Short mmCIF file of C-alpha atoms and ligand atoms in Angstrom, two decimals:
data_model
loop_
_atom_site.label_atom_id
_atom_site.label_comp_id
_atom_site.label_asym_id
_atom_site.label_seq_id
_atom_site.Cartn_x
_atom_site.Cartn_y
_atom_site.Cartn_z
CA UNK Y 1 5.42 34.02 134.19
CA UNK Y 2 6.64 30.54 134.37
CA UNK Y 3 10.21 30.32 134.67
CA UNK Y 4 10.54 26.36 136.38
CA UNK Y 5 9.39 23.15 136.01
CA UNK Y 6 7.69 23.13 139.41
CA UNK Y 7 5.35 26.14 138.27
CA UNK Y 8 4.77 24.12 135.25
CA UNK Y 9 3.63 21.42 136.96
CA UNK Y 10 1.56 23.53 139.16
CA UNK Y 11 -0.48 24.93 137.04
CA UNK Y 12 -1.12 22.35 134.56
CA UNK Y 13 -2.50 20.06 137.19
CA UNK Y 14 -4.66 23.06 138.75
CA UNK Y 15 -6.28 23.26 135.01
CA UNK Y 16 -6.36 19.92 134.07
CA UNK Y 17 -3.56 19.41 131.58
CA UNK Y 18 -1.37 17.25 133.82
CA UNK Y 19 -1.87 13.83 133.46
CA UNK Y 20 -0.49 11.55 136.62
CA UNK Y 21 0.48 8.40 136.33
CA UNK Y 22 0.24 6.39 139.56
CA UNK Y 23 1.63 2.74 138.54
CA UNK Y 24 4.86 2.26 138.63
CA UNK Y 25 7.04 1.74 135.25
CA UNK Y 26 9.82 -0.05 133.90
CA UNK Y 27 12.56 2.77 132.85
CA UNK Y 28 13.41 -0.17 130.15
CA UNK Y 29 10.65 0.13 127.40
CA UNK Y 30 7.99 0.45 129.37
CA UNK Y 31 7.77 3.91 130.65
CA UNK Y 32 8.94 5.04 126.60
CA UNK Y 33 5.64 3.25 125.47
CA UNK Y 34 3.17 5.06 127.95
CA UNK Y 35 4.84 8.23 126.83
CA UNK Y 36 4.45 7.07 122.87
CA UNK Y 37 0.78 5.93 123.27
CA UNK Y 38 0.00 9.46 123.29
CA UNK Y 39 2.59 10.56 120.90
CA UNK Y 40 4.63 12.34 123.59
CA UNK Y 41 1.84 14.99 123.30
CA UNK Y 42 0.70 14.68 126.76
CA UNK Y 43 2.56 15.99 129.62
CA UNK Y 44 2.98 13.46 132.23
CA UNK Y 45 4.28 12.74 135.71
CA UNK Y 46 5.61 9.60 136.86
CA UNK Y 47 5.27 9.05 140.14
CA UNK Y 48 7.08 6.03 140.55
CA UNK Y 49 9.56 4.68 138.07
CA UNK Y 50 11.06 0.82 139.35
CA UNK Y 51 14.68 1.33 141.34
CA UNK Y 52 14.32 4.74 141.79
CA UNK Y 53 12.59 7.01 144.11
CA UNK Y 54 12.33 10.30 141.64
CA UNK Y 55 9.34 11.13 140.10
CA UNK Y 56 9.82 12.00 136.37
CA UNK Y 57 7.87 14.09 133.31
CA UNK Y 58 7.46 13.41 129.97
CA UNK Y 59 5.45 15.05 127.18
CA UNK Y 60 5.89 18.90 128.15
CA UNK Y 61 6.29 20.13 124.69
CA UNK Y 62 5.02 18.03 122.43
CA UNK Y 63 1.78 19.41 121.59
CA UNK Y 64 1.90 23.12 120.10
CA UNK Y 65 -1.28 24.98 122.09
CA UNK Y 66 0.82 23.56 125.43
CA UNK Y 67 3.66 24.54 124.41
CA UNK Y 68 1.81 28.06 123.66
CA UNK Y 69 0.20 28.01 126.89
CA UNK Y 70 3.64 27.42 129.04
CA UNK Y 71 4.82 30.99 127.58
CA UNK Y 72 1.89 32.60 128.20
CA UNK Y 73 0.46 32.61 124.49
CA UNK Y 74 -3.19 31.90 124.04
CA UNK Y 75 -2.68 30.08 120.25
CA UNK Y 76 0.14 27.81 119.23
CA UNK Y 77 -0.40 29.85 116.05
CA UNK Y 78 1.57 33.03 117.88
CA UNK Y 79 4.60 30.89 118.74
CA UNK Y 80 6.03 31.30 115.50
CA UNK Y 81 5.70 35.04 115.41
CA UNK Y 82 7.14 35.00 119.22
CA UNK Y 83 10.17 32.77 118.27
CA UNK Y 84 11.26 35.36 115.60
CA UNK Y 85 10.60 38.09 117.55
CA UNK Y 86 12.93 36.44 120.77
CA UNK Y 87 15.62 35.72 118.06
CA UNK Y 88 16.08 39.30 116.94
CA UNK Y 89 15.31 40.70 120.47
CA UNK Y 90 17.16 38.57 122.66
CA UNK Y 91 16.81 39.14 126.68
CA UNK Y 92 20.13 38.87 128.71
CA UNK Y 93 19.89 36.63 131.85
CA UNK Y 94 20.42 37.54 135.52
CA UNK Y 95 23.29 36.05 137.00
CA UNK Y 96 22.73 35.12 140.67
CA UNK Y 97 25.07 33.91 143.42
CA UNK Y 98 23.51 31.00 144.84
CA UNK Y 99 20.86 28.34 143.20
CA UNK Y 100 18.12 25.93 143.94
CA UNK Y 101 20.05 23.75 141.24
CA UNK Y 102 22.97 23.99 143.81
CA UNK Y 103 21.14 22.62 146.97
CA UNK Y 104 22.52 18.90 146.42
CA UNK Y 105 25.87 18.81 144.62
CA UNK Y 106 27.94 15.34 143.99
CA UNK Y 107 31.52 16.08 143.42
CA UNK Y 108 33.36 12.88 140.67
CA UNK Y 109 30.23 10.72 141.19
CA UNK Y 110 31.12 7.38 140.53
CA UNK Y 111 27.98 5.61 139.15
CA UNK Y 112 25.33 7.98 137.20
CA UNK Y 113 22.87 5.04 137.24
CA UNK Y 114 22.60 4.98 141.02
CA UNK Y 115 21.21 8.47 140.61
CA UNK Y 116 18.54 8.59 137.82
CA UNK Y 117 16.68 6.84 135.73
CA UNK Y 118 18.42 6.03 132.42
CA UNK Y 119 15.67 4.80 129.95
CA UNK Y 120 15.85 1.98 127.56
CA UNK Y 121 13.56 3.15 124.42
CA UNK Y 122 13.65 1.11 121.50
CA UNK Y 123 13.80 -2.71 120.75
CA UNK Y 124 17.53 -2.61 118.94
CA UNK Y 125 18.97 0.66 120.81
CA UNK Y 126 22.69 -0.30 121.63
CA UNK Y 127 22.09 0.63 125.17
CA UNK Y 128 20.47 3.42 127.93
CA UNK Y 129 20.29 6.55 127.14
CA UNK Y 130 19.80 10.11 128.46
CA UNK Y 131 17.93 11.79 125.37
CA UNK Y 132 16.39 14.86 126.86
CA UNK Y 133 19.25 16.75 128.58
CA UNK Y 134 19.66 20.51 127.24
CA UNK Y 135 23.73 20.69 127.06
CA UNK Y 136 25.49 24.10 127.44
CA UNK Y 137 28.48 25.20 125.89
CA UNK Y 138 29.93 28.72 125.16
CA UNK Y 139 31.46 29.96 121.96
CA UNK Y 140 35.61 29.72 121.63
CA UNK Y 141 35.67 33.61 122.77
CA UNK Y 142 33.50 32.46 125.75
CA UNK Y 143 31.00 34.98 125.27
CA UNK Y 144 27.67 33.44 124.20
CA UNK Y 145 26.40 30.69 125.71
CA UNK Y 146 24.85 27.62 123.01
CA UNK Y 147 22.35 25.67 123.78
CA UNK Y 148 21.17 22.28 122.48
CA UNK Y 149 19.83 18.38 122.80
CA UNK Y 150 22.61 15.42 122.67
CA UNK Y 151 21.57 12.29 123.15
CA UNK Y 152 24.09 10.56 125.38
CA UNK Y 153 24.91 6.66 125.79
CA UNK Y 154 25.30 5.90 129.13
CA UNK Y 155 28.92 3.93 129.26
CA UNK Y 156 29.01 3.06 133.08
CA UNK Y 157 30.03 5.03 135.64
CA UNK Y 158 30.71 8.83 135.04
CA UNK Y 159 31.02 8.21 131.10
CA UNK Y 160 28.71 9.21 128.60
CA UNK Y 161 29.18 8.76 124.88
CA UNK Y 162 27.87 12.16 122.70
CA UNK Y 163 26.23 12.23 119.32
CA UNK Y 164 26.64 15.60 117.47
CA UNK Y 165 25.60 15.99 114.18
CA UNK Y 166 25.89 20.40 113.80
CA UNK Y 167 28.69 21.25 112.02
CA UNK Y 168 29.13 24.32 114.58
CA UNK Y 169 29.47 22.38 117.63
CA UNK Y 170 31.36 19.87 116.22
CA UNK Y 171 34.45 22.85 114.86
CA UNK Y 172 33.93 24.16 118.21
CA UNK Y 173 34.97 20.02 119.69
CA UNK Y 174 37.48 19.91 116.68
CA UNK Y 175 39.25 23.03 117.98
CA UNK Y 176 39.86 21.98 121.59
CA UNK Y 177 40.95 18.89 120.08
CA UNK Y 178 43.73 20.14 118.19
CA UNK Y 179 44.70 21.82 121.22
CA UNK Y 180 44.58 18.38 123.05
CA UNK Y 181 42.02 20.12 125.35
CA UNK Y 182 38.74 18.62 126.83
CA UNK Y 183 35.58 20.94 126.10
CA UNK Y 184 33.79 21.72 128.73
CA UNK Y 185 29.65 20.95 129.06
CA UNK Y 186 27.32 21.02 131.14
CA UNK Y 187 23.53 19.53 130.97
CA UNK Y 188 20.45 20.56 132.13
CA UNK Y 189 17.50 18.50 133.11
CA UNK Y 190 14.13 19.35 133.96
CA UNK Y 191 13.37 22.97 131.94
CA UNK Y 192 10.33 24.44 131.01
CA UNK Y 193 9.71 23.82 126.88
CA UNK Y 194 10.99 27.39 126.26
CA UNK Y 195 14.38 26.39 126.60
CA UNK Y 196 13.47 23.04 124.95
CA UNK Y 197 12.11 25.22 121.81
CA UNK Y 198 15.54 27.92 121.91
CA UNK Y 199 18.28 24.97 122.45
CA UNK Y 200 16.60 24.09 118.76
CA UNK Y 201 17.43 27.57 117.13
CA UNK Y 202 20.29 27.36 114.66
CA UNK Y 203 23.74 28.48 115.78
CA UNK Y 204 25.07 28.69 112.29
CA UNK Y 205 22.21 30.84 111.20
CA UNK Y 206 21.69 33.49 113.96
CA UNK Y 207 24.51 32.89 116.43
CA UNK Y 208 22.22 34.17 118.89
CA UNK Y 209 23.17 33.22 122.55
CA UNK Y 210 20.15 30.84 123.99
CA UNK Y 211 19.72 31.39 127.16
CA UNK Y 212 18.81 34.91 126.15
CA UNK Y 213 16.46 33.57 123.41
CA UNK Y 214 14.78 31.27 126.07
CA UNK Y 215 14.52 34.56 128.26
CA UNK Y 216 12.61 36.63 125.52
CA UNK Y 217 10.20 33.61 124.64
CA UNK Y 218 9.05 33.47 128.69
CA UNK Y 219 9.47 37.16 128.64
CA UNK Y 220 11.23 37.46 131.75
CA UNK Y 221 15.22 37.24 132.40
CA UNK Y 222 16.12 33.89 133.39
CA UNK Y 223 18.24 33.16 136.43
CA UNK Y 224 21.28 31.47 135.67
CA UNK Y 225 24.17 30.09 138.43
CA UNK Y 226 28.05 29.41 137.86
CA UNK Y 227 29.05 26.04 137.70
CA UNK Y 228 30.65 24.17 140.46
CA UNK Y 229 33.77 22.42 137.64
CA UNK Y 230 33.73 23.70 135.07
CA UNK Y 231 33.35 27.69 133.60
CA UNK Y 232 30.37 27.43 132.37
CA UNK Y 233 26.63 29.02 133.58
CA UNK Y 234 23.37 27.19 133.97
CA UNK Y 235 19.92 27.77 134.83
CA UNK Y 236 19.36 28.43 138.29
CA UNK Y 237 16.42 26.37 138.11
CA UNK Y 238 16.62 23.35 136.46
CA UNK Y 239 15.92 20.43 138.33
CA UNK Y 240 19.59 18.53 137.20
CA UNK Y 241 22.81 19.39 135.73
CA UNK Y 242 25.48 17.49 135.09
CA UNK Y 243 28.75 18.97 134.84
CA UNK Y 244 31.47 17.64 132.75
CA UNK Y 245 34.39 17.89 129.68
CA UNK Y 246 34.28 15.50 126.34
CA UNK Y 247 37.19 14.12 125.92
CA UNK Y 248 40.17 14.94 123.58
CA UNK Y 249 40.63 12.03 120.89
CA UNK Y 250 38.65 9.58 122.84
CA UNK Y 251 35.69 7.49 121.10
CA UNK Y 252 33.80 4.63 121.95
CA UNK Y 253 31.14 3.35 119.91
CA UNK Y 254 27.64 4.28 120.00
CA UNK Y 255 24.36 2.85 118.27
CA UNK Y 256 22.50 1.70 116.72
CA UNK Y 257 19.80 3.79 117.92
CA UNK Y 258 16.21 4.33 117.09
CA UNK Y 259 16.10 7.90 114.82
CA UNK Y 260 13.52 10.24 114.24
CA UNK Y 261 13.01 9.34 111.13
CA UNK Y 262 11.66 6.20 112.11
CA UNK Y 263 14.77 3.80 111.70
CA UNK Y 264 17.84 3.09 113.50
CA UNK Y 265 20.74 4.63 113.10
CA UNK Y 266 24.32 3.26 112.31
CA UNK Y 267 26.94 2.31 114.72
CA UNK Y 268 29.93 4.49 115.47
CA UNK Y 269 32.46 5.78 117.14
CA UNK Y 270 31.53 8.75 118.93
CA UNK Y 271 33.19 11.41 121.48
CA UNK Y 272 32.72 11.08 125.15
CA UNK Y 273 32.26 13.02 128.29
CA UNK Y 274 33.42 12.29 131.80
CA UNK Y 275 31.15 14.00 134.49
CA UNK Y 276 32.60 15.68 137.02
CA UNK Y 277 29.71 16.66 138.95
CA UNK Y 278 25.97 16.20 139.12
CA UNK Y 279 24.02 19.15 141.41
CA UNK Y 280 20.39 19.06 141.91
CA UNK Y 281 17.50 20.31 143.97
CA UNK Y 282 16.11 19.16 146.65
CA UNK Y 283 13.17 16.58 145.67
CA UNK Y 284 14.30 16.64 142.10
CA UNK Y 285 12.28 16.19 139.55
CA UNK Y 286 14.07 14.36 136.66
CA UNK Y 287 12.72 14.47 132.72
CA UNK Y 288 12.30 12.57 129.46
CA UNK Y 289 11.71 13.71 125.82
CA UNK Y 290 10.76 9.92 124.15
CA UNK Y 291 13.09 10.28 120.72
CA UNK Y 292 10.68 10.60 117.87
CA UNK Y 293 7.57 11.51 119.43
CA UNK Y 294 5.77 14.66 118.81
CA UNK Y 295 7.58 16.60 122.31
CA UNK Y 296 10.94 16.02 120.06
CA UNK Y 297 9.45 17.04 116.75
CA UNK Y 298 7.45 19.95 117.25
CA UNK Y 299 10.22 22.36 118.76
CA UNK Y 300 12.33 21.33 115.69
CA UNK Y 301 9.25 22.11 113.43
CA UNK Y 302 8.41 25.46 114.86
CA UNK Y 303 12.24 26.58 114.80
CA UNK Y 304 12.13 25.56 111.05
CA UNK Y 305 8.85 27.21 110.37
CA UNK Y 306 10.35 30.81 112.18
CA UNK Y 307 13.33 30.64 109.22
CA UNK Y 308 11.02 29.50 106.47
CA UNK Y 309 8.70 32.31 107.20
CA UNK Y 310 11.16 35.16 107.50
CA UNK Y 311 13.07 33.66 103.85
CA UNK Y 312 9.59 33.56 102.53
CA UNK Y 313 8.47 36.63 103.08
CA UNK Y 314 11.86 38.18 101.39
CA UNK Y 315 10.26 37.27 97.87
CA UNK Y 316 6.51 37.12 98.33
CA UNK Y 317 5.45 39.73 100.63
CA UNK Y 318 2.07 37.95 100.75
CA UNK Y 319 2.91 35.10 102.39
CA UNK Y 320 0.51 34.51 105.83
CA UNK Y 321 1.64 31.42 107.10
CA UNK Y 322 3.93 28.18 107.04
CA UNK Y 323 3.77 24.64 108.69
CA UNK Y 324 6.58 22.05 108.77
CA UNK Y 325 4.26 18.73 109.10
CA UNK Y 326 5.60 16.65 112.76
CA UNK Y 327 4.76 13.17 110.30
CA UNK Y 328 7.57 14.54 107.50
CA UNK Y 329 10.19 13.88 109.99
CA UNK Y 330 9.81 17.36 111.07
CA UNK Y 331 11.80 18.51 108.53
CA UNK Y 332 11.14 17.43 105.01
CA UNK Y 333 7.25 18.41 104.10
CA UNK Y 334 6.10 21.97 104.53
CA UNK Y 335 2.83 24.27 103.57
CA UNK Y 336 2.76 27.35 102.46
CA UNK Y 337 0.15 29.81 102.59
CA UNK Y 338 -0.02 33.23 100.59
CA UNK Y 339 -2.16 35.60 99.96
CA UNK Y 340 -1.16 36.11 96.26
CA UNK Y 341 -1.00 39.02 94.49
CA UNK Y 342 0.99 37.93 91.57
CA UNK Y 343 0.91 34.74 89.17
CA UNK Y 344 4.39 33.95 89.90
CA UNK Y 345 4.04 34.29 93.82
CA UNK Y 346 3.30 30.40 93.97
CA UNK Y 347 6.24 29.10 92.29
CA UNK Y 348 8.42 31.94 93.79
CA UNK Y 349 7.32 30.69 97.67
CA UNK Y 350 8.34 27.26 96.46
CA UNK Y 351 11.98 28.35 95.29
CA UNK Y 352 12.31 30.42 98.56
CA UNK Y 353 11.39 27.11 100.76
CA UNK Y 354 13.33 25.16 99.10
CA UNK Y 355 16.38 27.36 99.06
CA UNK Y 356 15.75 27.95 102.62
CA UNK Y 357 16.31 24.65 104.14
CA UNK Y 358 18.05 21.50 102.61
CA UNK Y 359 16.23 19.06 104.25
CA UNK Y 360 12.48 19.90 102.78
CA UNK Y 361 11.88 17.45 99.97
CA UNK Y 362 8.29 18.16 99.42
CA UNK Y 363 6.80 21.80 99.27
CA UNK Y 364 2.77 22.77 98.53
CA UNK Y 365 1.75 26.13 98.82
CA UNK Y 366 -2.02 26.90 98.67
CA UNK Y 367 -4.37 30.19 99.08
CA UNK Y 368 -5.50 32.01 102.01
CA UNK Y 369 -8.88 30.16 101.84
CA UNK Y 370 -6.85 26.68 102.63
CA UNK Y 371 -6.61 25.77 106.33
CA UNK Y 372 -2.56 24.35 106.46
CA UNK Y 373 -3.28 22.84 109.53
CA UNK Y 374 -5.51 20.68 108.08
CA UNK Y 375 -4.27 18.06 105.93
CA UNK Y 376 -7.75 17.41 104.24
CA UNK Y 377 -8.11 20.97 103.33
CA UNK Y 378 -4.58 20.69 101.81
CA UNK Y 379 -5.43 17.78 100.55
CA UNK Y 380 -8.33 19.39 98.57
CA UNK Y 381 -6.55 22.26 96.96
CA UNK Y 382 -4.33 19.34 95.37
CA UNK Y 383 -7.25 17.84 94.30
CA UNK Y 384 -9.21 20.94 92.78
CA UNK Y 385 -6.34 23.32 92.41
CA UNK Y 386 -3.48 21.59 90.55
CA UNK Y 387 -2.59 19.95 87.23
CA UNK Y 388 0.61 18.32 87.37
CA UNK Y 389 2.09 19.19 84.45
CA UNK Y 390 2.05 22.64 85.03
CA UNK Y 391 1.82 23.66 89.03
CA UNK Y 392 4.47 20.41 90.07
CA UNK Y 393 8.07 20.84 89.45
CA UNK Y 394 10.56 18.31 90.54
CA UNK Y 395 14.55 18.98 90.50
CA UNK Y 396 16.55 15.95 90.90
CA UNK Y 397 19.68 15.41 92.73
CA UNK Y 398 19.88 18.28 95.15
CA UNK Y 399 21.02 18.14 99.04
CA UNK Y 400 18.82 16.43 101.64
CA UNK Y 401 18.65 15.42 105.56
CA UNK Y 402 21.19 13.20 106.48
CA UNK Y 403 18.30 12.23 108.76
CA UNK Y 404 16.24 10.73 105.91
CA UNK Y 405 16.76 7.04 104.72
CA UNK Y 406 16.03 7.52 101.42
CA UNK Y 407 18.26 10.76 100.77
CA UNK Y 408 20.68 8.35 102.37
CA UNK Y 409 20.87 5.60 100.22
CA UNK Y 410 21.47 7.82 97.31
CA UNK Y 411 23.29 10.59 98.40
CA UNK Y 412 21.42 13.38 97.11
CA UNK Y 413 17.61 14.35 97.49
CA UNK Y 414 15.06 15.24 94.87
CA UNK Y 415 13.06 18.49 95.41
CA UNK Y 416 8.70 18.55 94.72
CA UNK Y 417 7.40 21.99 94.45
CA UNK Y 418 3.21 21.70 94.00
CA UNK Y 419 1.55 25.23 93.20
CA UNK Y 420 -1.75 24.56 94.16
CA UNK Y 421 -2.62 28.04 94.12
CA UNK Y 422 -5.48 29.25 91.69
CA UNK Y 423 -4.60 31.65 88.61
CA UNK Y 424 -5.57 34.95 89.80
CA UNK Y 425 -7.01 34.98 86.57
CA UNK Y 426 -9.67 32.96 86.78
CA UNK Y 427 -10.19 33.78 90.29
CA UNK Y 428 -13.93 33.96 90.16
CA UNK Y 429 -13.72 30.22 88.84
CA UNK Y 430 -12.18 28.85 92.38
CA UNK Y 431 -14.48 30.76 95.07
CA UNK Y 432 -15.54 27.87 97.93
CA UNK Y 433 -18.68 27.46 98.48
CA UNK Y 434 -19.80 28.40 102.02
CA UNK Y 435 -23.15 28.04 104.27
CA UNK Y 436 -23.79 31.58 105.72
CA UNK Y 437 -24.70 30.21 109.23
CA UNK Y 438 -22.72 28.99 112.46
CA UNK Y 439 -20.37 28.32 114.12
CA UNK Y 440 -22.86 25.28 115.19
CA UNK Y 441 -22.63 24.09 118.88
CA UNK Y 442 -24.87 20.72 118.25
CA UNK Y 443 -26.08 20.57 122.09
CA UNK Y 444 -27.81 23.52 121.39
CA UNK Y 445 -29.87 21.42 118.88
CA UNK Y 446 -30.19 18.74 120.98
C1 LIG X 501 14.70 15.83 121.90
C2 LIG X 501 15.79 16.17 120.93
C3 LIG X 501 16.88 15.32 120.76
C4 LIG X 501 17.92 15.64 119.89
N1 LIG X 501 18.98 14.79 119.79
C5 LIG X 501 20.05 15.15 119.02
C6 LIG X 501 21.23 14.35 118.99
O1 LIG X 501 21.31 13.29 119.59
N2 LIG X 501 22.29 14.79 118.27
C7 LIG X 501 22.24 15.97 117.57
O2 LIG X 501 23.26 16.36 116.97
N3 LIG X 501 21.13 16.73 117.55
C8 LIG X 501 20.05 16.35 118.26
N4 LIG X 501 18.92 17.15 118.29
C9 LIG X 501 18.90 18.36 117.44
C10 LIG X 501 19.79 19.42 118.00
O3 LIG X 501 19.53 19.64 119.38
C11 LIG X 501 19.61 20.72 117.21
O4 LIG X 501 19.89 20.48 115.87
C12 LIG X 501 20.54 21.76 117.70
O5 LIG X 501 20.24 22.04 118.98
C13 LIG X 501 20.50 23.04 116.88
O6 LIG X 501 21.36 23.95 117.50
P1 LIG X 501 22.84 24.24 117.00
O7 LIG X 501 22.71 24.95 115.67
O8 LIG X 501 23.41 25.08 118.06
O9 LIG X 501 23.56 22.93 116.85
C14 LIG X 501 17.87 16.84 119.15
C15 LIG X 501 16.78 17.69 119.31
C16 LIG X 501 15.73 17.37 120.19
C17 LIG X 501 14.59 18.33 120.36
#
C-alpha cells in the first residue's frame, strides 16, 4: 500500500507513469504552463525549479485511472464506489511519537520564501501563491480532524492571506473570532492524492473526520504526528507542514486570482495566518496542484459524483452510473445513467440531481447502452433520443455556484433537465445496431 509521496514516486517511475523534467523552470509562470500543457493530468517531477534547490511534483491526481492506480484500484471507474464506501466506513489513524515530517523543524521562521517555491500562475493573479497545501483543522469539540485545500497569498514573511469559501469552516473561524481567539491550522504538503481526494469530501454533509476517510481509501491506517505549536495532528509523512493560527479580526486583501471557472476572481479582504513553524523531511520534496487544471478538478468531480450517486439511487433504484464532466467547472454538468424500469425513472434521476447539488445547471440522463464517459455517445442519445419539447425541462431562477460567472451576474441559476432516455414503450424502436465481431487489435491485420 502506498501511504507517501516517496512510494508514489517510486513506483510510478519504475512503470513508466512519472514524467521527469530535467530543465530548470521559472516558479513565476513558467513551471504553471508545463504543468497546464498537459492539463495537470500528468504527474511530474521537477528537478530543478530557479532559486531553489527542492525538487517539486505536479499532476499526481489529475487524471482518474492514476488516481485509481495510487490506491490500489485497477479502474478509475471503482473510485467512486471506494469513496462511498471510505465515507461510511471510516479507518481511525495511528498516532505515533516521532515523524519523518519532524526531522527538520523551523521554529517563527522569518521569511517563507527563502524556503520554497511560491508559484506565480496566472497573468493578473494579485500575487504568489501556495494553492496545493491540504490545511488541518479540528472541530470546536476538538474531536474530528477536517481536512481541506486553501489557497493562500503569500504576504511576506510568515504571513499568509486565506480564502475560505465553506460555510462550515468559516462558523468554525467566526466562533474563535467572537472569542477574540486565533484558530489554529496546520498545512500539509506533499500527500499522496488520497488525501487530496478526502480533504474534498463535504463537512456539512457527512461530518466525517478525513484523515480517517483518507485511511479507508489507501486501506491502511495512516500515521499521523502531534504538532510542534499548535494542538493539532498531521500526517507523519508528508513532505511539509506548516504550522500556524489565522488571525482574529485581521484582513488584508487578496485577489484577483485566476478561478476554476476560468476567470478571475474579485478582490477582497480576506483572513490571515501567521506561521509559527514549518517542519519537514529530510530532502523534501515540495508540491503543486496548478488551479484549474484537471489534478484540481477531478477530486472535486469524483467527491460530487459519490453524493449524486447515493441521492440518485434513493428514487431510481436503477441507476448504474454518474459523471460530473472536469470541462463543466467540475461542478455544473453531470450524466446520468439508468437502467430504467419505469417511464418516469428519467425525469425522476433529473429531479434527484438537481436537488442533490446546487451548483449542477445542466443534467442528461441516458440508457445503459450510452457510454457517459464519452461525450459523443452522449452526444448521440441527444441526437436520436430526445425531442425537446417533451424530454427538456428548464426551471428558472433557482440557486447556483458562486463559482460560475454567469450564475453570478444574475444571482440565481436556471436548471436543464434532458431525458434522453427511450420510452420503454417503444423499446424495440431504439435497439443500436452492433457488428457481432471484435474487439479488433488492427496490428493483427497488418
Ligand atoms: C486544488 C484545490 C484548491 C482549492 N482551493 C480552494 C480555496 O482556495 N478556497 C476554498 O474555499 N476552497 C478551495 N477548494 C475546495 C475546498 O478544498 C473544498 O470545497 C473543501 O475542502 C470541502 O471540504 P469542507 O466541506 O470541509 O469545506 C480547493 C480544492 C482543490 C482540490
Amino acid at each position: 500500500m502506498i501511504t507517501n509521496i516517496r512510494q508514489l514516486i517510486d513506483y510510478w517511475s519504475q512503470t513508466g507513469k512519472l514524467m521527469r523534467i530535467r530543465k530548470e523552470v521559472d516558479p513565476d509562470f513558467e513551471l504553471g504552463a508545463v504543468v497546464n500543457h498537459l492539463y495537470g493530468r500528468q504527474p511530474m517531477y521537477f528537478e530543478k525549479v530557479k532559486g531553489y534547490d527542492v525538487p517539486m511534483i505536479a499532476g499526481f491526481g489529475g487524471d482518474r485511472e492514476l488516481m485509481a492506480d495510487s490506491i490500489g484500484l485497477s479502474s478509475g471507474r471503482e473510485l467512486v464506489p471506494k469513496l462511498i464506501e471510505s465515507i461510511v466506513n471510516p479507518l481511525p489513524t495511528n498516532l505515533v511519537p516521532t515523524a519523518p515530517v519532524h526531522e527538520n523543524v523551523i521554529l517563527e521562521p522569518d521569511d517563507l520564501e527563502e524556503l520554497f517555491p511560491i508559484c506565480r500562475y496566472h497573468e493578473l493573479d494579485s500575487g504568489r501563491y501556495y494553492v496545493a497545501g491540504v490545511l488541518v483543522v479540528k472541530d470546536i469539540a476538538g474531536n474530528k480532524r477536517y481536512t481541506s485545500i486553501r489557497r493562500m497569498q503569500f504576504l511576506g514573511g510568515n504571513r499568509t492571506n486565506i480564502l475560505i469559501t465553506s460555510p462550515e469552516l468559516n462558523e468554525q473561524y467566526n466562533y474563535y473570532e467572537s472569542r477574540n481567539e486565533p484558530m489554529e491550522v496546520a498545512v500539509m504538503f506533499g500527500v499522496v492524492p488520497a488525501v487530496v481526494l478526502s480533504s474534498q469530501v463535504s463537512t456539512h454533509l457527512y461530518h466525517t473526520d478525513k484523515f480517517n476517510i483518507a485511511s479507508a481509501l489507501i486501506g491502511q491506517p495512516l500515521d499521523v504526528v502531534k504538532c510542534k505549536t499548535v494542538d493539532l495532528e498531521v500526517l507523519a509523512e508528508a513532505e511539509v507542514v506548516f504550522e500556524g493560527r489565522m488571525l482574529p479580526h485581521v484582513r488584508e486583501m487578496e485577489g484577483p486570482f485566476g478561478e476554476l471557472a476560468g476567470y478571475y476572481g474579485k478582490q477582497a479582504p480576506q483572513p490571515v495566518i501567521e506561521i509559527s513553524a514549518v517542519t519537514f523531511r529530510n530532502n523534501p520534496i515540495w508540491q503543486t496542484i496548478h488551479p484549474s487544471s484537471h489534478e484540481e478538478l477531478l477530486p472535486m468531480a469524483v467527491v460530487r459524483e459519490a453524493t449524486l450517486l447515493s441521492t440518485v439511487r434513493q428514487v431510481v433504484p436503477g441507476v448504474k452510473d454518474v459523471v460530473v464532466t472536469l470541462n463543466g467547472a467540475a461542478r455544473c454538468h453531470a450524466v446520468i445513467q439508468i437502467e430504467k424500469r419505469r417511464e418516469g425513472d428519467g425525469k425522476q434521476a433529473l429531479l434527484a440531481a438537481f436537488a442533490s447539488d446546487k451548483d449542477l445547471k445542466h443534467v442528461v440522463v441516458v440508457n445503459e447502452d450510452v457510454n457517459i464517459w464519452d461525450p459523443n455517445d452522449v452526444e448521440w442519445a441527444i441526437a436520436t433520443r430526445v425531442q425537446a419539447d417533451q424530454d427538456v425541462f428548464i426551471v428558472p431562477g433557482a440557486n447556483g455556484s458562486p463559482l460560475e460567472a454567469s450564475h453570478n451576474l444574475r444571482g440565481v441559476s436556471a436548471k436543464m433537465g434532458i431525458d434522453a432516455t427511450y420510452p420503454l414503450y417503444a423499446a424495440d424502436k431504439f435497439k443500436r445496431k452492433s457488428i457481432p465481431w471484435g474487439p479488433i487489435h488492427l496490428e493483427d491485420y497488418l
